[in-house]
Every structure is written in structure tokens, then in C-alpha cells.
Amino acid sequence: MSDVDAARAQWQQAQGDDLLIFTSPAAVRYATALTALDTRAVVVATGQGTSRALLRHGVDAQVPTTRQDSEGVLALPALQSLQGRRVALITAPDGRGLLQEQLAKRGATVREVHVYTRGAPRLNRRHIDAVMQLPSTACVLISSADAMRHLLTFLPVAARDRLRRAVAVVSSDRIAELARLDGFSRVEMASSAHSEDLLAAACKICSRTPH
């Protein structure tokens, strides 16, 4: 059985569970590419971007209204009492592990369905030159802690320093905290990880920044 066939079989089985938690818009996109979303489960999205992706498949998911991350998901009323419940995480490998740990502590039987993988970027001279040309008024849109860490790892020192001078527009409290730890001195929060919300936050910042 190929990896794709195995993922498809796991995804089909997961749709019979009690709760489905999608951790990103990518998780929705790749899961539904394997086979259609057809479930009676309670469906949860980690943020508005993931919720919108699910809505395009006819699913009105529960979504945190405060923190749009694992902590926000864990605060949802539907996830407080999980004894004997089957919960499937639709995600990629190598996540934080917080959801798995806390859901199991609350009595759930947890399965992970890995429908895609995250990879490190392949940066070339063109990417580095683009970063080196960023003005201090630039905004960098960050919706993934992994993407931010990969970028800061693979960029040369001078390009890293230039990137950190920009305003980091982030999609969650957790990424905001990590951005500050990684050296960004100016961090602003978008309302979600959706590209429209990240761009709206950047536009708001630019409108009040003298040029």
C-alpha cells in the first residue's frame, strides 16, 4: 500500500470518529483531495482560515473566538469532556503535540491522520536578495511558526538581521511570542491566519506608518 493509499484509508476511517480537528487550511485541502469530507462528527477548526476552507466543503466548523491556536481549540466547550470519545486530528507530522497530550488527558481516544508533510524552504540568491532589499517599514506576514524558524535558520546572518527589522504580522499569540523570542522587535496580530486578514493587518500598519 502506498503512502497516499494509507493516508486515504486513515482519513476515511477518521470520518467515523466523534470529533474531527483540522489544524490548518492545508489539512483541509489535502484531506479532501484524498476523498470527500462526509461525516457526522463534530468538526473543529483551529482558526478562521481553516474554518473558511471547511465551509467551502459545506461544513460549518466550531472555531475559537479568542486564541486561534491549539490553546484556543482546547478552550472550546465541545472539548471539555471527552471520556470515551474518539477524536481525530487532521494534520501534518511533527507538530507541537499539545493537542494530542491534552485530549488524551481528557479521556479521548486520539488518532492522528497525516494528510501532508511540512518541508524546509529551498532558498536561493533571489530570495536572499529580496530580503536584503526590505525597508524597515516592510511587513512580513507569518502564519506558521515552522516557516518562520526555517526562514531564520537558512538565511545568511545579514539577511536574518534585515528580516528582523521588519514588522512581523502574525496569526496567533503563540507565533507572536516566538517572533519576539526570535528577534522581531515589532510584532502585530492579525485576526486569523487567512491571507486576507494578514494583508488587512499589514495595510492598517502601513496606513499609520510615515514613509
Coordinates of C-alpha atoms in Angstrom, one line a residue:
M1 CA 0.0 0.0 0.0
S2 CA 1.4 3.4 -0.9
D3 CA 1.7 6.3 1.5
V4 CA -1.2 8.0 -0.3
D5 CA -3.4 4.9 -0.1
A6 CA -2.6 4.6 3.6
A7 CA -3.4 8.2 4.3
R8 CA -6.7 7.9 2.3
A9 CA -7.7 4.8 4.4
Q10 CA -6.9 6.5 7.7
W11 CA -8.8 9.6 6.6
Q12 CA -11.9 7.5 5.6
Q13 CA -11.8 5.7 9.0
A14 CA -11.4 9.0 10.9
Q15 CA -14.6 10.4 9.4
G16 CA -16.5 7.8 11.6
D17 CA -15.0 9.3 14.8
D18 CA -16.9 11.6 17.2
L19 CA -14.8 14.8 16.6
L20 CA -12.5 15.9 13.8
I21 CA -10.0 18.7 14.4
F22 CA -8.4 20.3 11.4
T23 CA -5.2 22.1 12.3
S24 CA -4.7 24.3 9.1
P25 CA -6.3 25.2 5.7
A26 CA -3.7 22.9 4.2
A27 CA -5.0 20.0 6.2
V28 CA -8.5 20.6 4.8
R29 CA -7.1 20.9 1.3
Y30 CA -5.1 17.7 1.3
A31 CA -7.6 15.6 3.2
T32 CA -10.5 16.5 0.8
A33 CA -8.1 15.8 -2.1
L34 CA -7.8 12.2 -0.8
T35 CA -11.6 11.7 -0.6
A36 CA -14.6 13.8 0.1
L37 CA -15.5 15.2 3.5
D38 CA -18.6 13.2 4.5
T39 CA -19.0 12.9 8.3
R40 CA -21.5 13.2 11.1
A41 CA -18.7 14.2 13.5
V42 CA -18.4 17.5 15.4
V43 CA -15.8 19.4 13.3
V44 CA -13.4 21.8 14.8
A45 CA -11.0 24.3 13.1
T46 CA -8.0 25.9 14.7
G47 CA -8.7 29.3 13.1
Q48 CA -10.8 31.3 10.8
G49 CA -8.8 30.4 7.7
T50 CA -9.3 26.7 8.4
S51 CA -13.0 27.3 9.1
R52 CA -13.4 29.1 5.7
A53 CA -11.7 26.2 4.0
L54 CA -14.1 23.8 5.6
L55 CA -17.1 25.9 4.8
R56 CA -16.2 25.6 1.1
H57 CA -16.9 21.9 1.6
G58 CA -20.3 22.5 3.3
V59 CA -19.0 22.1 6.9
D60 CA -19.7 24.8 9.5
A61 CA -16.9 24.1 12.0
Q62 CA -16.6 25.2 15.5
V63 CA -13.7 27.7 15.8
P64 CA -12.1 29.5 18.8
T65 CA -13.1 33.2 19.1
T66 CA -10.1 34.3 21.1
R67 CA -6.8 32.4 20.5
Q68 CA -6.7 30.8 17.1
D69 CA -4.3 28.0 18.0
S70 CA -4.1 24.8 20.0
E71 CA -4.8 26.6 23.3
G72 CA -7.9 28.2 21.8
V73 CA -9.2 24.9 20.5
L74 CA -8.7 23.3 23.9
A75 CA -10.8 26.0 25.5
L76 CA -13.9 25.2 23.3
P77 CA -16.8 23.8 25.2
A78 CA -17.1 20.7 22.9
L79 CA -13.6 19.6 24.0
Q80 CA -14.0 19.8 27.8
S81 CA -15.5 16.4 28.5
L82 CA -14.1 13.7 26.2
Q83 CA -14.2 10.5 28.2
G84 CA -14.8 7.6 25.7
R85 CA -14.9 9.9 22.7
R86 CA -12.9 9.3 19.5
V87 CA -11.0 12.3 18.3
A88 CA -9.1 12.5 15.0
L89 CA -6.5 15.2 14.3
I90 CA -6.2 16.0 10.6
T91 CA -2.7 17.5 10.4
A92 CA 0.9 17.0 9.4
P93 CA 3.7 15.2 11.3
D94 CA 6.0 16.9 13.8
G95 CA 3.5 19.3 15.4
R96 CA 3.7 20.6 18.9
G97 CA 1.9 17.6 20.4
L98 CA -0.1 19.8 22.8
L99 CA -3.5 18.8 21.4
Q100 CA -2.7 15.1 21.5
E101 CA -1.5 15.3 25.1
Q102 CA -4.3 17.3 26.4
L103 CA -7.1 15.4 24.6
A104 CA -5.8 12.1 25.9
K105 CA -5.7 13.6 29.4
R106 CA -9.4 14.5 29.0
G107 CA -10.2 10.8 28.2
A108 CA -10.3 10.9 24.4
T109 CA -9.0 8.1 22.1
V110 CA -6.9 10.2 19.8
R111 CA -5.7 9.3 16.3
E112 CA -3.6 11.4 14.0
V113 CA -4.2 11.5 10.3
H114 CA -1.2 12.9 8.4
V115 CA -2.5 14.2 5.1
Y116 CA 0.5 16.3 4.2
T117 CA 4.1 17.0 5.3
R118 CA 5.9 20.2 6.0
G119 CA 9.2 20.8 4.3
A120 CA 12.1 23.3 4.8
P121 CA 12.3 26.0 2.1
R122 CA 14.9 25.9 -0.7
L123 CA 16.3 29.4 -0.7
N124 CA 18.4 30.8 -3.5
R125 CA 20.2 34.1 -4.2
R126 CA 16.9 35.6 -5.5
H127 CA 15.2 35.0 -2.1
I128 CA 18.2 36.4 -0.2
D129 CA 18.4 39.5 -2.4
A130 CA 14.7 40.2 -1.9
V131 CA 15.1 40.1 1.9
M132 CA 18.2 42.3 1.8
Q133 CA 16.1 44.9 -0.1
L134 CA 13.4 45.1 2.5
P135 CA 13.0 48.6 4.0
S136 CA 12.5 49.0 7.8
T137 CA 8.8 49.8 7.1
A138 CA 8.2 46.4 5.5
C139 CA 5.7 43.9 6.9
V140 CA 6.4 40.2 7.0
L141 CA 3.3 38.0 7.1
I142 CA 3.8 35.0 9.3
S143 CA 1.1 32.3 9.8
S144 CA 3.4 29.3 10.6
A145 CA 6.0 29.0 13.4
D146 CA 7.8 26.3 11.4
A147 CA 8.0 28.6 8.3
M148 CA 9.5 31.4 10.4
R149 CA 12.0 29.1 12.1
H150 CA 13.1 27.6 8.7
L151 CA 13.5 31.0 7.2
L152 CA 15.6 32.3 10.1
T153 CA 17.7 29.1 10.0
F154 CA 18.5 29.1 6.3
L155 CA 19.0 32.8 5.7
P156 CA 22.5 34.2 6.0
V157 CA 23.2 36.4 9.1
A158 CA 22.9 39.7 7.3
A159 CA 19.6 38.7 5.7
R160 CA 18.3 37.5 9.1
D161 CA 19.1 40.8 10.7
R162 CA 17.4 42.7 7.8
L163 CA 14.3 40.5 8.1
R164 CA 14.0 41.1 11.9
R165 CA 13.9 44.9 11.2
A166 CA 10.5 44.4 9.5
V167 CA 7.2 44.4 11.3
A168 CA 6.1 40.8 11.9
V169 CA 2.4 40.4 11.2
V170 CA 1.4 37.1 12.9
S171 CA -1.7 35.0 13.1
S172 CA -1.7 33.8 16.7
D173 CA -0.4 34.6 20.3
R174 CA 2.0 31.7 20.1
I175 CA 3.6 32.9 16.9
A176 CA 3.8 36.4 18.3
E177 CA 5.7 35.1 21.3
L178 CA 8.0 33.1 19.2
A179 CA 8.6 36.0 16.8
R180 CA 9.7 38.2 19.8
L181 CA 12.0 35.4 21.0
D182 CA 13.5 35.1 17.5
G183 CA 14.4 38.7 17.5
F184 CA 11.5 40.6 15.9
S185 CA 11.1 43.8 18.0
R186 CA 7.8 44.9 16.2
V187 CA 5.0 42.3 16.2
E188 CA 1.4 42.9 15.2
M189 CA -1.5 40.5 15.4
A190 CA -3.8 39.7 12.5
S191 CA -7.3 38.4 13.2
S192 CA -6.6 35.0 11.7
A193 CA -4.1 33.1 9.5
H194 CA -6.2 33.7 6.4
S195 CA -4.3 35.7 3.8
E196 CA -7.0 38.4 3.6
D197 CA -6.7 39.0 7.4
L198 CA -2.9 39.1 7.3
L199 CA -3.0 41.6 4.4
A200 CA -5.6 43.7 6.2
A201 CA -3.5 43.9 9.3
A202 CA -0.4 44.9 7.1
C203 CA -2.5 47.6 5.3
K204 CA -3.6 49.0 8.6
I205 CA 0.0 49.2 9.8
C206 CA 1.2 50.8 6.6
S207 CA -1.6 53.4 6.8
R208 CA -0.2 54.7 10.1
T209 CA 3.5 54.4 9.2
P210 CA 5.2 57.5 7.9
H211 CA 7.0 56.9 4.5

